[in-house]
mmCIF file of C-alpha atoms in Angstrom:
data_model
loop_
_atom_site.group_PDB
_atom_site.id
_atom_site.type_symbol
_atom_site.label_atom_id
_atom_site.label_comp_id
_atom_site.label_asym_id
_atom_site.label_seq_id
_atom_site.Cartn_x
_atom_site.Cartn_y
_atom_site.Cartn_z
ATOM 1 C CA MET A 1 -80.090 16.211 -183.789
ATOM 2 C CA SER A 2 -79.603 19.538 -183.009
ATOM 3 C CA LEU A 3 -76.600 21.270 -181.256
ATOM 4 C CA THR A 4 -78.572 21.539 -178.109
ATOM 5 C CA GLU A 5 -79.965 18.004 -178.290
ATOM 6 C CA GLN A 6 -76.085 16.758 -178.685
ATOM 7 C CA ALA A 7 -75.180 18.888 -175.381
ATOM 8 C CA ILE A 8 -78.080 17.316 -173.346
ATOM 9 C CA GLU A 9 -77.085 13.798 -174.689
ATOM 10 C CA ARG A 10 -73.440 14.595 -173.580
ATOM 11 C CA ILE A 11 -74.617 15.643 -170.059
ATOM 12 C CA ARG A 12 -77.043 12.632 -169.819
ATOM 13 C CA GLN A 13 -74.087 10.215 -171.159
ATOM 14 C CA LEU A 14 -72.048 11.420 -167.964
ATOM 15 C CA ILE A 15 -75.119 10.714 -165.619
ATOM 16 C CA LYS A 16 -75.766 7.353 -167.100
ATOM 17 C CA ASP A 17 -72.195 6.074 -166.893
ATOM 18 C CA GLY A 18 -71.826 7.202 -163.304
ATOM 19 C CA THR A 19 -69.208 10.054 -163.624
ATOM 20 C CA LEU A 20 -72.050 12.377 -162.255
ATOM 21 C CA PRO A 21 -74.325 10.067 -160.092
ATOM 22 C CA PRO A 22 -77.414 11.155 -158.420
ATOM 23 C CA GLY A 23 -76.753 13.936 -156.054
ATOM 24 C CA ALA A 24 -73.427 15.098 -157.626
ATOM 25 C CA ARG A 25 -72.671 18.692 -158.144
ATOM 26 C CA LEU A 26 -71.850 19.607 -161.617
ATOM 27 C CA PRO A 27 -68.355 21.019 -162.423
ATOM 28 C CA PRO A 28 -68.088 24.914 -162.999
ATOM 29 C CA GLU A 29 -69.863 25.973 -165.961
ATOM 30 C CA GLN A 30 -66.614 27.079 -167.907
ATOM 31 C CA GLU A 31 -65.017 23.885 -166.896
ATOM 32 C CA LEU A 32 -67.635 21.572 -168.023
ATOM 33 C CA ALA A 33 -68.386 23.330 -171.263
ATOM 34 C CA ALA A 34 -64.496 22.897 -171.995
ATOM 35 C CA GLU A 35 -64.697 19.232 -170.969
ATOM 36 C CA LEU A 36 -67.890 18.561 -173.229
ATOM 37 C CA GLY A 37 -66.241 20.485 -175.962
ATOM 38 C CA LEU A 38 -69.557 22.972 -175.930
ATOM 39 C CA SER A 39 -69.867 26.900 -175.918
ATOM 40 C CA ARG A 40 -71.108 28.163 -172.386
ATOM 41 C CA ASN A 41 -74.393 29.128 -173.987
ATOM 42 C CA LEU A 42 -74.991 25.897 -175.383
ATOM 43 C CA LEU A 43 -74.266 23.883 -172.141
ATOM 44 C CA ARG A 44 -76.690 26.706 -170.413
ATOM 45 C CA GLU A 45 -79.466 25.514 -172.825
ATOM 46 C CA ALA A 46 -78.809 21.928 -171.989
ATOM 47 C CA VAL A 47 -78.814 22.348 -168.405
ATOM 48 C CA ARG A 48 -82.161 24.600 -168.712
ATOM 49 C CA SER A 49 -83.618 21.522 -170.481
ATOM 50 C CA LEU A 50 -82.603 19.021 -168.157
ATOM 51 C CA VAL A 51 -83.752 21.117 -165.154
ATOM 52 C CA THR A 52 -87.272 21.284 -166.579
ATOM 53 C CA THR A 53 -87.242 17.154 -166.903
ATOM 54 C CA ARG A 54 -85.877 17.014 -163.349
ATOM 55 C CA VAL A 55 -82.866 15.346 -164.215
ATOM 56 C CA LEU A 56 -81.091 18.545 -162.633
ATOM 57 C CA GLU A 57 -81.705 20.960 -160.196
ATOM 58 C CA VAL A 58 -80.311 24.660 -159.489
ATOM 59 C CA ARG A 59 -79.684 25.330 -155.968
ATOM 60 C CA ARG A 60 -79.311 29.153 -155.904
ATOM 61 C CA GLY A 61 -75.729 30.104 -154.612
ATOM 62 C CA ASP A 62 -74.416 26.743 -154.467
ATOM 63 C CA GLY A 63 -74.572 25.324 -157.890
ATOM 64 C CA THR A 64 -76.234 22.793 -160.068
ATOM 65 C CA TYR A 65 -76.854 19.130 -159.028
ATOM 66 C CA VAL A 66 -78.167 16.025 -160.314
ATOM 67 C CA THR A 67 -81.392 14.983 -158.903
ATOM 68 C CA SER A 68 -82.062 11.702 -157.022
ATOM 69 C CA LEU A 69 -83.459 10.454 -160.350
ATOM 70 C CA SER A 70 -86.326 8.745 -158.621
ATOM 71 C CA PRO A 71 -89.062 7.491 -160.456
ATOM 72 C CA GLU A 72 -91.599 9.679 -159.053
ATOM 73 C CA LEU A 73 -89.447 12.577 -160.033
ATOM 74 C CA LEU A 74 -88.667 11.855 -163.578
ATOM 75 C CA LEU A 75 -92.175 10.720 -164.232
ATOM 76 C CA GLU A 76 -93.674 13.937 -162.712
ATOM 77 C CA GLY A 77 -93.824 15.541 -166.335
ATOM 78 C CA VAL A 78 -96.240 12.604 -167.467
ATOM 79 C CA GLY A 79 -98.994 14.166 -165.090
ATOM 80 C CA LEU A 80 -98.228 17.623 -166.577
ATOM 81 C CA ALA A 81 -98.663 16.423 -169.991
ATOM 82 C CA VAL A 82 -101.929 14.824 -169.196
ATOM 83 C CA GLU A 83 -103.435 17.775 -167.887
ATOM 84 C CA MET A 84 -102.787 19.617 -170.974
ATOM 85 C CA MET A 85 -104.831 16.798 -173.327
ATOM 86 C CA ARG A 86 -108.150 17.225 -174.478
ATOM 87 C CA GLY A 87 -110.770 15.281 -176.806
ATOM 88 C CA ASP A 88 -109.913 11.865 -178.088
ATOM 89 C CA ASP A 89 -106.200 12.086 -176.439
ATOM 90 C CA LEU A 90 -108.235 11.681 -172.986
ATOM 91 C CA ILE A 91 -109.772 8.308 -174.443
ATOM 92 C CA GLU A 92 -106.424 7.188 -175.250
ATOM 93 C CA ILE A 93 -105.310 8.093 -171.808
ATOM 94 C CA THR A 94 -108.144 6.077 -170.244
ATOM 95 C CA GLU A 95 -107.314 3.109 -172.258
ATOM 96 C CA VAL A 96 -103.722 3.239 -170.828
ATOM 97 C CA ARG A 97 -105.565 3.180 -167.416
ATOM 98 C CA ARG A 98 -107.470 0.234 -168.441
ATOM 99 C CA LEU A 99 -104.556 -1.665 -169.378
ATOM 100 C CA PHE A 100 -102.221 -1.060 -166.257
ATOM 101 C CA GLU A 101 -104.510 0.092 -163.356
ATOM 102 C CA PRO A 102 -106.167 -3.440 -162.869
ATOM 103 C CA VAL A 103 -102.818 -4.956 -162.891
ATOM 104 C CA ALA A 104 -101.582 -2.698 -160.282
ATOM 105 C CA ALA A 105 -104.676 -3.571 -158.130
ATOM 106 C CA GLY A 106 -104.116 -7.201 -158.382
ATOM 107 C CA LEU A 107 -100.129 -6.686 -157.556
ATOM 108 C CA ALA A 108 -101.344 -4.535 -154.534
ATOM 109 C CA ALA A 109 -103.746 -7.191 -153.305
ATOM 110 C CA THR A 110 -100.788 -9.366 -152.896
ATOM 111 C CA ARG A 111 -98.225 -6.939 -151.175
ATOM 112 C CA ILE A 112 -100.599 -4.347 -149.281
ATOM 113 C CA THR A 113 -99.786 -3.959 -145.534
ATOM 114 C CA ALA A 114 -102.521 -3.669 -142.808
ATOM 115 C CA GLU A 115 -101.527 0.212 -142.542
ATOM 116 C CA GLN A 116 -101.653 0.814 -146.396
ATOM 117 C CA LEU A 117 -105.153 -0.976 -146.291
ATOM 118 C CA ARG A 118 -106.248 1.459 -143.654
ATOM 119 C CA GLU A 119 -105.360 4.239 -145.772
ATOM 120 C CA VAL A 120 -107.382 3.068 -148.439
ATOM 121 C CA GLU A 121 -110.371 2.479 -146.354
ATOM 122 C CA ARG A 122 -110.015 5.829 -144.926
ATOM 123 C CA HIS A 123 -110.327 7.509 -148.242
ATOM 124 C CA LEU A 124 -113.237 5.158 -149.462
ATOM 125 C CA ASN A 125 -115.293 6.231 -146.188
ATOM 126 C CA ALA A 126 -114.555 9.856 -146.964
ATOM 127 C CA MET A 127 -115.813 9.220 -150.338
ATOM 128 C CA ILE A 128 -118.868 7.701 -148.840
ATOM 129 C CA ALA A 129 -119.391 10.450 -146.533
ATOM 130 C CA ALA A 130 -118.871 13.396 -149.116
ATOM 131 C CA GLN A 131 -121.796 12.315 -151.242
ATOM 132 C CA ASP A 132 -122.495 15.422 -153.565
ATOM 133 C CA ASP A 133 -119.203 17.235 -152.735
ATOM 134 C CA VAL A 134 -117.334 17.117 -155.866
ATOM 135 C CA GLU A 135 -114.059 18.641 -154.629
ATOM 136 C CA ALA A 136 -113.950 16.213 -151.609
ATOM 137 C CA LEU A 137 -114.946 13.340 -153.719
ATOM 138 C CA ASN A 138 -112.375 13.980 -156.288
ATOM 139 C CA HIS A 139 -109.439 14.672 -153.622
ATOM 140 C CA HIS A 140 -110.412 11.260 -151.635
ATOM 141 C CA ASP A 141 -110.730 9.268 -155.121
ATOM 142 C CA ASP A 142 -107.155 10.469 -155.938
ATOM 143 C CA ALA A 143 -105.897 9.567 -152.586
ATOM 144 C CA PHE A 144 -107.571 6.254 -152.694
ATOM 145 C CA HIS A 145 -106.036 5.505 -156.221
ATOM 146 C CA ARG A 146 -102.641 6.512 -155.167
ATOM 147 C CA ALA A 147 -102.901 4.442 -151.945
ATOM 148 C CA VAL A 148 -103.685 1.514 -154.057
ATOM 149 C CA PHE A 149 -100.581 2.144 -156.467
ATOM 150 C CA ASP A 150 -98.246 2.600 -153.332
ATOM 151 C CA ALA A 151 -99.313 -0.651 -152.182
ATOM 152 C CA THR A 152 -97.631 -2.461 -155.316
ATOM 153 C CA GLY A 153 -94.197 -1.323 -153.875
ATOM 154 C CA ASN A 154 -93.457 -0.578 -157.648
ATOM 155 C CA LYS A 155 -92.236 3.129 -157.544
ATOM 156 C CA SER A 156 -92.408 3.278 -161.015
ATOM 157 C CA LEU A 157 -95.821 1.981 -161.681
ATOM 158 C CA SER A 158 -97.116 3.985 -158.791
ATOM 159 C CA ALA A 159 -95.546 7.240 -160.304
ATOM 160 C CA LEU A 160 -96.575 6.390 -164.003
ATOM 161 C CA LEU A 161 -100.204 5.771 -162.847
ATOM 162 C CA GLY A 162 -100.241 8.600 -160.531
ATOM 163 C CA GLY A 163 -99.529 10.558 -163.674
ATOM 164 C CA ILE A 164 -101.665 9.417 -165.991
ATOM 165 C CA ALA A 165 -104.824 9.554 -163.591
ATOM 166 C CA SER A 166 -105.717 13.154 -164.065
ATOM 167 C CA ARG A 167 -107.215 15.104 -161.223
ATOM 168 C CA THR A 168 -108.614 17.667 -163.566
ATOM 169 C CA LEU A 169 -110.234 14.679 -165.592
ATOM 170 C CA ARG A 170 -111.298 13.098 -162.263
ATOM 171 C CA SER A 171 -113.135 16.314 -161.312
ATOM 172 C CA ARG A 172 -115.091 16.306 -164.608
ATOM 173 C CA VAL A 173 -116.037 12.820 -164.334
ATOM 174 C CA TRP A 174 -117.357 13.244 -160.867
ATOM 175 C CA ARG A 175 -119.089 16.540 -161.587
ATOM 176 C CA GLY A 176 -120.954 14.810 -164.255
ATOM 177 C CA LEU A 177 -121.685 11.749 -162.146
ATOM 178 C CA VAL A 178 -123.086 13.979 -159.218
ATOM 179 C CA GLU A 179 -125.323 15.760 -161.706
ATOM 180 C CA GLU A 180 -126.506 12.317 -163.038
ATOM 181 C CA ASN A 181 -126.949 11.109 -159.387
ATOM 182 C CA SER A 182 -124.631 8.128 -160.462
ATOM 183 C CA ALA A 183 -122.090 8.864 -157.743
ATOM 184 C CA ASP A 184 -123.300 5.955 -155.411
ATOM 185 C CA ARG A 185 -122.529 3.335 -158.225
ATOM 186 C CA THR A 186 -119.145 4.561 -158.805
ATOM 187 C CA ILE A 187 -118.302 4.720 -154.983
ATOM 188 C CA ALA A 188 -119.347 1.125 -154.875
ATOM 189 C CA GLU A 189 -116.992 0.295 -157.508
ATOM 190 C CA HIS A 190 -114.028 1.598 -155.070
ATOM 191 C CA ALA A 191 -115.853 -0.147 -152.215
ATOM 192 C CA ALA A 192 -115.373 -3.300 -154.425
ATOM 193 C CA ILE A 193 -111.723 -2.818 -155.051
ATOM 194 C CA TYR A 194 -111.178 -2.137 -151.377
ATOM 195 C CA ARG A 195 -112.970 -5.593 -150.194
ATOM 196 C CA ALA A 196 -110.873 -7.508 -152.873
ATOM 197 C CA LEU A 197 -107.533 -5.775 -151.321
ATOM 198 C CA ALA A 198 -108.839 -6.553 -147.750
ATOM 199 C CA HIS A 199 -109.065 -10.503 -148.846
ATOM 200 C CA GLY A 200 -105.875 -10.448 -150.546
ATOM 201 C CA ASP A 201 -107.527 -11.719 -153.800
ATOM 202 C CA ALA A 202 -105.685 -10.512 -156.880
ATOM 203 C CA SER A 203 -107.847 -11.963 -159.438
ATOM 204 C CA LEU A 204 -110.849 -10.210 -157.725
ATOM 205 C CA ALA A 205 -109.087 -6.889 -157.328
ATOM 206 C CA HIS A 206 -107.929 -6.848 -160.899
ATOM 207 C CA ALA A 207 -111.819 -7.632 -161.938
ATOM 208 C CA ALA A 208 -112.952 -4.777 -159.849
ATOM 209 C CA ALA A 209 -110.306 -2.288 -160.955
ATOM 210 C CA LEU A 210 -111.216 -3.285 -164.486
ATOM 211 C CA MET A 211 -114.760 -2.729 -163.925
ATOM 212 C CA HIS A 212 -114.186 0.706 -162.586
ATOM 213 C CA VAL A 213 -111.960 2.110 -165.229
ATOM 214 C CA SER A 214 -114.182 0.657 -167.941
ATOM 215 C CA THR A 215 -117.081 2.578 -166.284
ATOM 216 C CA THR A 216 -115.176 5.894 -166.256
ATOM 217 C CA GLU A 217 -114.200 5.083 -169.826
ATOM 218 C CA THR A 218 -117.656 4.526 -170.925
ATOM 219 C CA TRP A 219 -118.820 7.788 -169.412
ATOM 220 C CA LEU A 220 -116.162 9.605 -170.898
ATOM 221 C CA ARG A 221 -116.747 8.468 -174.302
ATOM 222 C CA GLU A 222 -120.542 9.156 -174.341
ATOM 223 C CA ASN A 223 -120.184 12.757 -172.658
ATOM 224 C CA LEU A 224 -117.077 13.889 -174.719
ATOM 225 C CA GLY A 225 -118.977 12.879 -177.708
ATOM 226 C CA ARG A 226 -121.918 14.952 -176.436
ATOM 227 C CA SER A 227 -119.721 17.967 -175.699
ATOM 228 C CA LEU A 228 -118.204 17.943 -179.025
ATOM 229 C CA MET A 229 -121.758 17.742 -180.559
ATOM 230 C CA GLU A 230 -122.751 20.821 -178.705
ATOM 231 C CA THR A 231 -119.992 22.869 -179.389
ATOM 232 C CA ALA A 232 -119.890 22.103 -182.976
ATOM 233 C CA PRO A 233 -120.579 24.955 -185.532
ATOM 234 C CA GLU A 234 -123.900 25.117 -187.072
ATOM 235 C CA PRO A 235 -123.894 23.839 -190.584
ATOM 236 C CA LEU A 236 -124.027 26.082 -193.542
ATOM 237 C CA ARG A 237 -127.457 26.244 -195.107
#
């Protein structure tokens, strides 16, 4: 473990043991460095790293604070990482979606409120109306699924799935579906998820979500392979 990693771990330990709870202001730099037995430069490196991971936040002119440490904040980095993935890594992420999204849909079916169901329906209707508008389809598709995730009442699950469900990847899939005149089928899969939620049927919601993610995964496998073949260099003759 490097010196910087050791410094990060010491600050994290203060947070984990409650010495620095969520919302707490860190002691002045010189005081904290002395308390932890660190140089001020090393402490600054550790703080910068923890700011990047949303554990700490710097308020200019006021000091450095521990964040709320909410799941949606701490798991924000998942989405940033997914947006950088390419090739087979995207397939793996879709496999993760296939494992978790059906479970989330089933859970949402047992917990969704009337207001949350109306929000899901609103985005479904917007997708139906959008037809060939890829940007609108992508926006409301993302919002549809986030509304379902939120209906689980599990903030950690919602934040994790929200990060995994890359909007860039969704846009790519929607563009391909529109070009292939297959958007209606995918919208119908969203409608099946909505109907299951409306009936409070967890098993049906699980099955509908599994079918939807599996369709996306199949499309991605086929088209990712095709795009790789198209960009592959010519064999030597």
